[in-house]
Short mmCIF file of N, CA, C and O in Angstrom, two decimals:
data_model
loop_
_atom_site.label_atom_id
_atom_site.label_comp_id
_atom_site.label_asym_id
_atom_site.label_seq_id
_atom_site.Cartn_x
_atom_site.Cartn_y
_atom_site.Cartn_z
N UNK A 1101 -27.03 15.11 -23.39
CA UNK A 1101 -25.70 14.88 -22.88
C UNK A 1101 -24.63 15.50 -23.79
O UNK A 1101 -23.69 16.17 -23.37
N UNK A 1102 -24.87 15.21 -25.04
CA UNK A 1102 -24.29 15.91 -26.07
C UNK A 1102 -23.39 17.64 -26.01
O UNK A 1102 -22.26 18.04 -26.26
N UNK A 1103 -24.76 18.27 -25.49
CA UNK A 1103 -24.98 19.70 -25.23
C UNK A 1103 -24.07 20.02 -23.90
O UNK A 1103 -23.42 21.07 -23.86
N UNK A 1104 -24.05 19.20 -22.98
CA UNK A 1104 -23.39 19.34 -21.71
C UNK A 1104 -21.97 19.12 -22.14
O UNK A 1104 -21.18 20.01 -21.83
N UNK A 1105 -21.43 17.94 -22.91
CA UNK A 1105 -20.14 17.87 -23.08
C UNK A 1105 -19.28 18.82 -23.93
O UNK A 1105 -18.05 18.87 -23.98
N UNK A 1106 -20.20 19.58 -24.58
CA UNK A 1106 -19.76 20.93 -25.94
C UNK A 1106 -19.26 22.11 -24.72
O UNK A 1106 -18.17 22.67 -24.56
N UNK A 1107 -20.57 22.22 -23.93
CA UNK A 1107 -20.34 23.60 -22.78
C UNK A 1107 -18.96 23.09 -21.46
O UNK A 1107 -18.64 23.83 -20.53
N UNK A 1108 -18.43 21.87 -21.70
CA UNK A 1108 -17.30 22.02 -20.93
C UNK A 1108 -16.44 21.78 -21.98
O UNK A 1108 -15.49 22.55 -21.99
N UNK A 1109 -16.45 21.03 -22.80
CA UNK A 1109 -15.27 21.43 -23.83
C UNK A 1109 -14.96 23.12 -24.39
O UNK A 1109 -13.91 23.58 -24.86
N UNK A 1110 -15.83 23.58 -24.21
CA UNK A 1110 -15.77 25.21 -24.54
C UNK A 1110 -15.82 25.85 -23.29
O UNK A 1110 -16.32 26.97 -23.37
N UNK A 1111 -15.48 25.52 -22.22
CA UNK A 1111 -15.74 26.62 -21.00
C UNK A 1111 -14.13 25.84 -20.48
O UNK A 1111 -13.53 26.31 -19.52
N UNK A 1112 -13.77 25.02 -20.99
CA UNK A 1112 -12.21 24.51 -20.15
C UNK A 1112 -11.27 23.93 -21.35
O UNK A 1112 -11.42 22.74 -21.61
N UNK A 1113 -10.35 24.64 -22.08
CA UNK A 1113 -9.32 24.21 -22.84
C UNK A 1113 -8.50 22.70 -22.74
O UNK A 1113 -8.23 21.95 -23.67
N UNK A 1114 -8.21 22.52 -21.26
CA UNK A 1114 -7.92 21.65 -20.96
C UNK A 1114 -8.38 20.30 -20.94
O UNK A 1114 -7.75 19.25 -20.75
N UNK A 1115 -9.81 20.56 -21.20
CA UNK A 1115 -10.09 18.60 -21.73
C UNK A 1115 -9.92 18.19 -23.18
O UNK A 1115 -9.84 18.85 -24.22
N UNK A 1116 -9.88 16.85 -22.90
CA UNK A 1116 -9.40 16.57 -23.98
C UNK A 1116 -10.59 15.29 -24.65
O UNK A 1116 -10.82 15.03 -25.84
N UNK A 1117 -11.07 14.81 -23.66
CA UNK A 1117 -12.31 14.05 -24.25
C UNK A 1117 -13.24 13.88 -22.78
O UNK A 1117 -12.62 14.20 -21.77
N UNK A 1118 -14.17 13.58 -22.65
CA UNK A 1118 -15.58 13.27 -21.42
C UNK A 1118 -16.06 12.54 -22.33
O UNK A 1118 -15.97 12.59 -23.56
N UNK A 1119 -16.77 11.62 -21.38
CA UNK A 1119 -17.43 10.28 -21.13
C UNK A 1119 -18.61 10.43 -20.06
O UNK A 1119 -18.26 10.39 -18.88
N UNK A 1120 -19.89 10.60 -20.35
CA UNK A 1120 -21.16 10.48 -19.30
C UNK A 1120 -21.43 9.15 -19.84
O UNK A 1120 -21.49 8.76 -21.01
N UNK A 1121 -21.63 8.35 -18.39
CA UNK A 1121 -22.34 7.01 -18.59
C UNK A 1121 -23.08 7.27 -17.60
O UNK A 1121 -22.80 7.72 -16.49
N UNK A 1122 -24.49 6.80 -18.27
CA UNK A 1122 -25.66 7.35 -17.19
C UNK A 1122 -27.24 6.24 -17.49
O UNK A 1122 -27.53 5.97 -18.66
N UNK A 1123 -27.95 5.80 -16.55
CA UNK A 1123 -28.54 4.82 -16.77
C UNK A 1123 -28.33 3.73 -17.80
O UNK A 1123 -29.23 3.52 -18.61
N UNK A 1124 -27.53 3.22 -17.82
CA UNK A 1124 -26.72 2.30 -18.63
C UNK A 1124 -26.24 2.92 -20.32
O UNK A 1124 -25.74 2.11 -21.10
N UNK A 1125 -26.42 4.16 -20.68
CA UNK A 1125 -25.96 4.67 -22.32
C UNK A 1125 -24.96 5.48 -21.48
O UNK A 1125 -25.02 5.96 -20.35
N UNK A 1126 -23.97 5.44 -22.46
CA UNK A 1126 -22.41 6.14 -22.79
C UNK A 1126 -22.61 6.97 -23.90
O UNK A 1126 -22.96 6.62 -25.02
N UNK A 1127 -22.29 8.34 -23.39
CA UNK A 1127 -21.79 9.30 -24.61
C UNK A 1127 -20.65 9.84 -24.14
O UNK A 1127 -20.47 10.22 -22.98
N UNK A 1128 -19.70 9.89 -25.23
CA UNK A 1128 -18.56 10.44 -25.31
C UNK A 1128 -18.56 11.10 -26.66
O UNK A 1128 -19.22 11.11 -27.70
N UNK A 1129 -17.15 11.85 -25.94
CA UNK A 1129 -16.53 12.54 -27.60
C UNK A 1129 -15.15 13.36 -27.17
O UNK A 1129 -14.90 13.86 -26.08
N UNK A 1130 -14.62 13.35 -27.97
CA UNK A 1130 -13.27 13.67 -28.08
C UNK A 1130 -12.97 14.60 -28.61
O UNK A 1130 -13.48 14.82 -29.71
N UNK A 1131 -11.89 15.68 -27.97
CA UNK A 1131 -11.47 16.71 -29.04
C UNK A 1131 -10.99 16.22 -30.16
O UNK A 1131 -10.90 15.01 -29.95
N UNK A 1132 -10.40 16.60 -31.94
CA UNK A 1132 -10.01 16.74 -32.94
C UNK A 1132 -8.54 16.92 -32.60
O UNK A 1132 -7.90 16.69 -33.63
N UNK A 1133 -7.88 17.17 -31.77
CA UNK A 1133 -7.04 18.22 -31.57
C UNK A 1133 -5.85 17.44 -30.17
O UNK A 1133 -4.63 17.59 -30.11
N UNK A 1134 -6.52 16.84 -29.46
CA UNK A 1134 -5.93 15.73 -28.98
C UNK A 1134 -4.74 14.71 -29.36
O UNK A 1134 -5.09 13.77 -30.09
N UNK A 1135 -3.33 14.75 -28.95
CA UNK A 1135 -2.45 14.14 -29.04
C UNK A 1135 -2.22 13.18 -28.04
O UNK A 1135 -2.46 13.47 -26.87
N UNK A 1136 -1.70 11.82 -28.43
CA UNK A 1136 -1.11 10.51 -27.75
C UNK A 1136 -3.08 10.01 -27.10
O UNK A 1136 -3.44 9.56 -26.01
N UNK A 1137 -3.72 10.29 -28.05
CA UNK A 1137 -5.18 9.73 -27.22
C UNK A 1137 -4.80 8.27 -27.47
O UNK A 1137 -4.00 7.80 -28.28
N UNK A 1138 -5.62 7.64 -26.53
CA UNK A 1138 -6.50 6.82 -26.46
C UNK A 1138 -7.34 6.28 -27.32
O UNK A 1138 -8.31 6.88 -27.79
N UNK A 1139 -6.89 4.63 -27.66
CA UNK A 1139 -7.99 4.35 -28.52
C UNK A 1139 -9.35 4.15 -27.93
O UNK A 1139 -9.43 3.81 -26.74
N UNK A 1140 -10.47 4.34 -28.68
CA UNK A 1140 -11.97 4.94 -28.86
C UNK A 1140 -12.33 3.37 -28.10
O UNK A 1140 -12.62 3.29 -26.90
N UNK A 1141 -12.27 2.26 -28.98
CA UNK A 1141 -12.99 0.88 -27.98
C UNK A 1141 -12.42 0.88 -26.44
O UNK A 1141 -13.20 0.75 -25.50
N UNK A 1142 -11.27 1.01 -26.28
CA UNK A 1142 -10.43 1.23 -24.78
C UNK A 1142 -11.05 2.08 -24.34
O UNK A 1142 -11.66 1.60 -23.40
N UNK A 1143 -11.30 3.14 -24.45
CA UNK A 1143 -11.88 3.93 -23.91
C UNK A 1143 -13.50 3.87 -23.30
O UNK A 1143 -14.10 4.49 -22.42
N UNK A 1144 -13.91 2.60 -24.44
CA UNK A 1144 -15.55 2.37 -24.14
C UNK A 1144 -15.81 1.43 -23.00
O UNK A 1144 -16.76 1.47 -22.21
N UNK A 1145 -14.58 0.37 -23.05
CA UNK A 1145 -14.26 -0.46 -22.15
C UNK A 1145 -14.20 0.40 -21.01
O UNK A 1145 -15.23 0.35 -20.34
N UNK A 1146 -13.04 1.44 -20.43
CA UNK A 1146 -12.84 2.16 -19.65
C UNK A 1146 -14.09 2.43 -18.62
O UNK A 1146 -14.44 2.20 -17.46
N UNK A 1147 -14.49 2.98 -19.65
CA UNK A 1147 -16.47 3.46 -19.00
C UNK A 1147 -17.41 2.27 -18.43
O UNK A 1147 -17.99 2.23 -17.35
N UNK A 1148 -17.39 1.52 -19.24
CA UNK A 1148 -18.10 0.48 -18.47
C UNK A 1148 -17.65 -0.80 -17.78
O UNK A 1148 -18.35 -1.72 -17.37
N UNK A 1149 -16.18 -0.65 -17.74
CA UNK A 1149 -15.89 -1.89 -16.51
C UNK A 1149 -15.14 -0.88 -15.58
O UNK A 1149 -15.71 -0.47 -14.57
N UNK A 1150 -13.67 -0.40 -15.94
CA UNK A 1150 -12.84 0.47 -15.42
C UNK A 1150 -13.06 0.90 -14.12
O UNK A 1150 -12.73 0.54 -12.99
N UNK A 1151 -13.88 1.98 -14.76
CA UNK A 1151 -14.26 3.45 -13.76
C UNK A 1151 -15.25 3.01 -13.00
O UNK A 1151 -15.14 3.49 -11.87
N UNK A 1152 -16.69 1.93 -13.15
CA UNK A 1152 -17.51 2.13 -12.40
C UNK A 1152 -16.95 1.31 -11.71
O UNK A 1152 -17.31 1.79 -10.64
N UNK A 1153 -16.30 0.36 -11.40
CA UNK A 1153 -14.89 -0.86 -10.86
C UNK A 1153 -14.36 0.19 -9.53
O UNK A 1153 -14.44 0.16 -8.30
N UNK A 1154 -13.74 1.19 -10.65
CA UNK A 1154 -12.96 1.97 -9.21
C UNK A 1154 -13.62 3.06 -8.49
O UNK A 1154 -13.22 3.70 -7.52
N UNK A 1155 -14.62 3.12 -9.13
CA UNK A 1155 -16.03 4.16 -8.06
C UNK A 1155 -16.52 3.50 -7.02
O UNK A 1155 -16.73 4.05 -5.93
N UNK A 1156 -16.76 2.13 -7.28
CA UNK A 1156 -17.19 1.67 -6.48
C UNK A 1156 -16.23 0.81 -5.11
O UNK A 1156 -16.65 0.59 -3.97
N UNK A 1157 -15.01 0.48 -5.61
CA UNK A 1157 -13.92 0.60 -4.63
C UNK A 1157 -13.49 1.94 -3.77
O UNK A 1157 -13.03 1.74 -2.65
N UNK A 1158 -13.58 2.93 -4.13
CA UNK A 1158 -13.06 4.23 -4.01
C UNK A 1158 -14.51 4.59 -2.91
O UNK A 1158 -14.52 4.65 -1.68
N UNK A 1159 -15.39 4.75 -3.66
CA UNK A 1159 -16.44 5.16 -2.80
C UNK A 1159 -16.88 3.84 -0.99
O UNK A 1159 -17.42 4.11 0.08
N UNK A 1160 -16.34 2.66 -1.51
CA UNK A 1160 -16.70 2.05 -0.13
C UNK A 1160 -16.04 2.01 0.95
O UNK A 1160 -16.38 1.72 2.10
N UNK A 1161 -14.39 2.56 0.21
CA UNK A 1161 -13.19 2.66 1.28
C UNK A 1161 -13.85 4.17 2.11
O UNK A 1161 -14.14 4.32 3.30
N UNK A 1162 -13.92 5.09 1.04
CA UNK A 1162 -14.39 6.66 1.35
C UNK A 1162 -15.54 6.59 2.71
O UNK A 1162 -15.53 7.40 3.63
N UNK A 1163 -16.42 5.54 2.59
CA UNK A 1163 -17.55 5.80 3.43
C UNK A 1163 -17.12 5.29 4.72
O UNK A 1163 -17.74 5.70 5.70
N UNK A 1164 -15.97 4.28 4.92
CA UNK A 1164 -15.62 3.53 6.38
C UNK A 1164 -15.14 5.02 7.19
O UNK A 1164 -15.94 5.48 8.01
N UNK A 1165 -14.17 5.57 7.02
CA UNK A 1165 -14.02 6.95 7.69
C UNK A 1165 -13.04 7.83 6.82
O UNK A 1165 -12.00 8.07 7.44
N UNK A 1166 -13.08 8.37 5.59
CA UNK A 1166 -13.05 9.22 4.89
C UNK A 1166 -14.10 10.09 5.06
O UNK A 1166 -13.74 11.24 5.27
N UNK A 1167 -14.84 9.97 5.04
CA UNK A 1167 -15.94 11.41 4.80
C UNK A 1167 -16.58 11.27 3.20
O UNK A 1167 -16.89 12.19 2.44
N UNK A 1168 -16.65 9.82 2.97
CA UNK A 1168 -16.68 9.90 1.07
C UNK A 1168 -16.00 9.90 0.31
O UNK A 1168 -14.80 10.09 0.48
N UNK A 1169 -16.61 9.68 -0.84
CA UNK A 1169 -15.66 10.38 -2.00
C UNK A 1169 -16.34 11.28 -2.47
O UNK A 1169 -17.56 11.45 -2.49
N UNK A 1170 -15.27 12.05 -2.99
CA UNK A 1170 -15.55 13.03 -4.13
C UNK A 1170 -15.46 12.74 -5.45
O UNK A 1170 -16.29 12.95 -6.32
N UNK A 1171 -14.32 12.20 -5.53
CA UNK A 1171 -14.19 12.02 -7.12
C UNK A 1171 -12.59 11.12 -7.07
O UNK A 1171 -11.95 10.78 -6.08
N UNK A 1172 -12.29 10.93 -8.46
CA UNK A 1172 -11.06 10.27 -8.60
C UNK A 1172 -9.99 10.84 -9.29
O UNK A 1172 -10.27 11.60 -10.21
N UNK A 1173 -8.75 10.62 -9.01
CA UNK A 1173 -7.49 11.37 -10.29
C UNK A 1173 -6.93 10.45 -10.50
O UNK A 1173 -6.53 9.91 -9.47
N UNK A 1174 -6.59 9.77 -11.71
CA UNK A 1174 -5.88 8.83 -12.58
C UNK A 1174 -4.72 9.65 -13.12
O UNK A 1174 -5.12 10.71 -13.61
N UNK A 1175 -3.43 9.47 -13.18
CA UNK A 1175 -2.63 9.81 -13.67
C UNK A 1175 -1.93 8.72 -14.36
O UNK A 1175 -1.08 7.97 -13.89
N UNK A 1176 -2.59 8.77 -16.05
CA UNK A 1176 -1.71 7.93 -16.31
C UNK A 1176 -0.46 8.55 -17.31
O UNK A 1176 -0.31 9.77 -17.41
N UNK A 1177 0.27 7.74 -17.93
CA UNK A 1177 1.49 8.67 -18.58
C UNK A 1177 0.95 10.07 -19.18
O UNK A 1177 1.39 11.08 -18.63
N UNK A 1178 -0.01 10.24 -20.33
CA UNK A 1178 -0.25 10.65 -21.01
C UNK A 1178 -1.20 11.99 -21.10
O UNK A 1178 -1.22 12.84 -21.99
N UNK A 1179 -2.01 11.89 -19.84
CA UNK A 1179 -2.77 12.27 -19.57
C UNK A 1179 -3.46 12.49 -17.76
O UNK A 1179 -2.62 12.02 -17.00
N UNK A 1180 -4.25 12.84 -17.25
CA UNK A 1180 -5.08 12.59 -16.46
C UNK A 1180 -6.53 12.34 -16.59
O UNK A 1180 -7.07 12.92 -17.53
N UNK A 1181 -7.44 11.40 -15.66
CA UNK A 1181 -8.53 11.26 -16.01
C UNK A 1181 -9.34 11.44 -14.63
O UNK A 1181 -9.11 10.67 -13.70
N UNK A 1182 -10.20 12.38 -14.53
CA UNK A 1182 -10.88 12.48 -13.37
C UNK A 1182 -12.23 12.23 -13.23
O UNK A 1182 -13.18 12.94 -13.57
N UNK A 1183 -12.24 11.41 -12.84
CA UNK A 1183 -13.79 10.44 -12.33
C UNK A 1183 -15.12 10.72 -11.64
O UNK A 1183 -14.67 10.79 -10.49
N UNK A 1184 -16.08 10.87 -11.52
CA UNK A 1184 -16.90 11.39 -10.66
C UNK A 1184 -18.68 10.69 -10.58
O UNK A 1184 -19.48 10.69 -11.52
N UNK A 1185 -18.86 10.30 -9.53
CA UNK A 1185 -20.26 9.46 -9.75
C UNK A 1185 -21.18 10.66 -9.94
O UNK A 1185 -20.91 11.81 -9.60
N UNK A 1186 -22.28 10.25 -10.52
CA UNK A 1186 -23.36 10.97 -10.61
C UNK A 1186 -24.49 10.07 -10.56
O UNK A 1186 -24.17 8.88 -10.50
N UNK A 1187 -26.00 10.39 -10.57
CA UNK A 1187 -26.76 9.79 -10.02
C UNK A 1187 -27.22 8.82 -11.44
O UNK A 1187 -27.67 9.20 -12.52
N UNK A 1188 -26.88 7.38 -10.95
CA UNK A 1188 -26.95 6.31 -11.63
C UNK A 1188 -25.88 6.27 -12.73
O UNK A 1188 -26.18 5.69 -13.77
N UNK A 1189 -24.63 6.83 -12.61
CA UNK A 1189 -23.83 6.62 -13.68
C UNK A 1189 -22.41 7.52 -12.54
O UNK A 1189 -22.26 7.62 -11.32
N UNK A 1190 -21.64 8.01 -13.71
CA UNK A 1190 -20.37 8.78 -13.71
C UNK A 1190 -20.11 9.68 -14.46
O UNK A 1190 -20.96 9.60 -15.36
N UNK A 1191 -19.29 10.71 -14.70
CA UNK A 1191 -19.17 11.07 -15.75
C UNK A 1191 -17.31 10.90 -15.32
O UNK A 1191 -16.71 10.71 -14.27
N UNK A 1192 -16.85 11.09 -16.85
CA UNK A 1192 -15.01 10.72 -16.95
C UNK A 1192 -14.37 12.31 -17.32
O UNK A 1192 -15.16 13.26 -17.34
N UNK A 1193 -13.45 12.45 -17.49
CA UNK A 1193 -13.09 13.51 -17.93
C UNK A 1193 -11.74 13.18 -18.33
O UNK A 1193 -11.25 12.29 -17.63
N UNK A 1194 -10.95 13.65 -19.28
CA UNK A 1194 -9.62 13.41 -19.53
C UNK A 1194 -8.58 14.90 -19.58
O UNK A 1194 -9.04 15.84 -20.24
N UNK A 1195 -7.83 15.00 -19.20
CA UNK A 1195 -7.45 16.13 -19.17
C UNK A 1195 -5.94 16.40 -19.67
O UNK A 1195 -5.28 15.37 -19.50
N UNK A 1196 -5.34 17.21 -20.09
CA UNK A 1196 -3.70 17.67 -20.44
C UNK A 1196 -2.89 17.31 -19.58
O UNK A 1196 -3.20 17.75 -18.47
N UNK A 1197 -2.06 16.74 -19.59
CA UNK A 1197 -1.17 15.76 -18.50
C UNK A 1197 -0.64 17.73 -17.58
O UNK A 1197 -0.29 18.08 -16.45
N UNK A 1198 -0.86 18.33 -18.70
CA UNK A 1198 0.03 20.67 -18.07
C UNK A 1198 -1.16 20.96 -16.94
O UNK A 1198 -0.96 21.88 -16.15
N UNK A 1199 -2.26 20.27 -16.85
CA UNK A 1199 -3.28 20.61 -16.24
C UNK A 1199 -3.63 20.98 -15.17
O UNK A 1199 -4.09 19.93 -14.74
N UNK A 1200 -3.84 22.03 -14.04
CA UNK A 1200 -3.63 22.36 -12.62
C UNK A 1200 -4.44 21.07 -11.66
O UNK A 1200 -5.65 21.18 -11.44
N UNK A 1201 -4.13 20.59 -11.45
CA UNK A 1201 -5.37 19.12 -10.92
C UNK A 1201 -5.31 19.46 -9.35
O UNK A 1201 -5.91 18.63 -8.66
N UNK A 1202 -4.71 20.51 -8.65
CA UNK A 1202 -5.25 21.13 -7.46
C UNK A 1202 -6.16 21.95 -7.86
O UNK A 1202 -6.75 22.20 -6.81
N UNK A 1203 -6.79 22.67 -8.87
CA UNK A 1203 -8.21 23.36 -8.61
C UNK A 1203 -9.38 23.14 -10.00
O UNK A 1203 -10.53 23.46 -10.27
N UNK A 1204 -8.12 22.32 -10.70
CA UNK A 1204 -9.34 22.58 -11.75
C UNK A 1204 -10.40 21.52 -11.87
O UNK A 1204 -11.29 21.63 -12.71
N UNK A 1205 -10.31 20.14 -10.75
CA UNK A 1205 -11.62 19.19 -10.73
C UNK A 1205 -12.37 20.09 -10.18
O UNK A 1205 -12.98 20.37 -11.21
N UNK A 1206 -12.91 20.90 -9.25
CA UNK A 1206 -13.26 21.24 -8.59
C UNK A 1206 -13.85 22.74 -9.47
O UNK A 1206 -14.92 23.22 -9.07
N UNK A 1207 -13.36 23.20 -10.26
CA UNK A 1207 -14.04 24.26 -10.72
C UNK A 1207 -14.94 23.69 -12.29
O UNK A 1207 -15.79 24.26 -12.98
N UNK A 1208 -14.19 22.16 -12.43
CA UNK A 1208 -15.57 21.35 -13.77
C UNK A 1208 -16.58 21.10 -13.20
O UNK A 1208 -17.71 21.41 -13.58
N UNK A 1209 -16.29 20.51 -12.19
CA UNK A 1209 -17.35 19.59 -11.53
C UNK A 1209 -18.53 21.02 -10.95
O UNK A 1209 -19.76 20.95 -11.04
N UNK A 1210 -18.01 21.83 -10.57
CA UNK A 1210 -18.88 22.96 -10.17
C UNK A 1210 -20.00 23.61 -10.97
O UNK A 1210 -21.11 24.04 -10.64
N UNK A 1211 -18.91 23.49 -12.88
CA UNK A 1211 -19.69 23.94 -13.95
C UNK A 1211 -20.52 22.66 -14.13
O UNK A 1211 -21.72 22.68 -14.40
N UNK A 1212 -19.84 21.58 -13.97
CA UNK A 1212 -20.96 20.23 -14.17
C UNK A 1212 -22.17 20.14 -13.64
O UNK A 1212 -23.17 19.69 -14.20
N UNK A 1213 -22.07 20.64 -12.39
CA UNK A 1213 -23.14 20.61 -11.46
C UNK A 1213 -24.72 21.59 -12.26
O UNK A 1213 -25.86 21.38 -12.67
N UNK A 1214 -23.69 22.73 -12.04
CA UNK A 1214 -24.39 24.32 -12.58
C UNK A 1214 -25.25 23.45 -14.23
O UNK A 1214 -26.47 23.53 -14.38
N UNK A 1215 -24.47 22.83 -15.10
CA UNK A 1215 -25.18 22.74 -16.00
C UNK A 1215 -26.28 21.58 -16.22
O UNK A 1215 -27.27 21.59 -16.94
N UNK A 1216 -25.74 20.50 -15.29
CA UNK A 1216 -26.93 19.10 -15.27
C UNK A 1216 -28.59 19.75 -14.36
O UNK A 1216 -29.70 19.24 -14.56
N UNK A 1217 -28.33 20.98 -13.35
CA UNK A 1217 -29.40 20.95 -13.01
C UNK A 1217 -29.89 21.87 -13.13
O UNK A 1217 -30.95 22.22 -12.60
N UNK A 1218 -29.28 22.39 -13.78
CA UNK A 1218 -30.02 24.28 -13.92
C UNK A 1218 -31.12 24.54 -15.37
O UNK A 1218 -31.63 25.64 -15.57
#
């Protein structure tokens, strides 16, 4: 998981920390370089009540007649955080509040994809 979170921290400027929670273990890590973060226990909290809280709200509204979900965008002051289930977990993403959030979930999640199964 480690290895996966280095190749999107280095393939997208714009994050600022990821979070995979996946069969019940959490790895995260944070850029160095990151301003107005988030403290580290909040953040652990985040992962394991938070997000799987609003995946699972998000995803049951999605299935009545949405077409699903895809994923989530949190905008909070500081930042954005974009959400996404994966099989038996999620992964988080945090991103530069400057961040294009019309294309750029969609071109991580693509590299996410490309790198969890390839």
């Amino acid at each position: 998981m480690n290895e996966i979170i280095q190749i999107l921290f280095q393939d997208f400027q714009e994050i600022r920390y990821v979070a995979i929670y996946q069969n019940n273990q959490l790895f995260s890590q944070q850029k160095q370089t990151a301003s107005n973060a988030s403290d580290s226990e909040s953040d652990k909290y985040e992962e394991l009540l938070v997000n799987p809280a609003l995946l699972t709200l998000a995803r049951q509204r999605g299935n009545i007649d949405c077409g699903g979900l895809r994923y989530l965008i949190i905008g909070y002051g500081n930042f954005f955080q974009l959400v996404k289930e994966i099989p038996n977990g999620h992964i988080s993403i945090c991103l530069d509040k400057e961040s294009d959030i019309k294309t750029l979930p969609d071109l991580i999640f693509d590299c996410f994809e490309k790198i969890q199964w390839c």
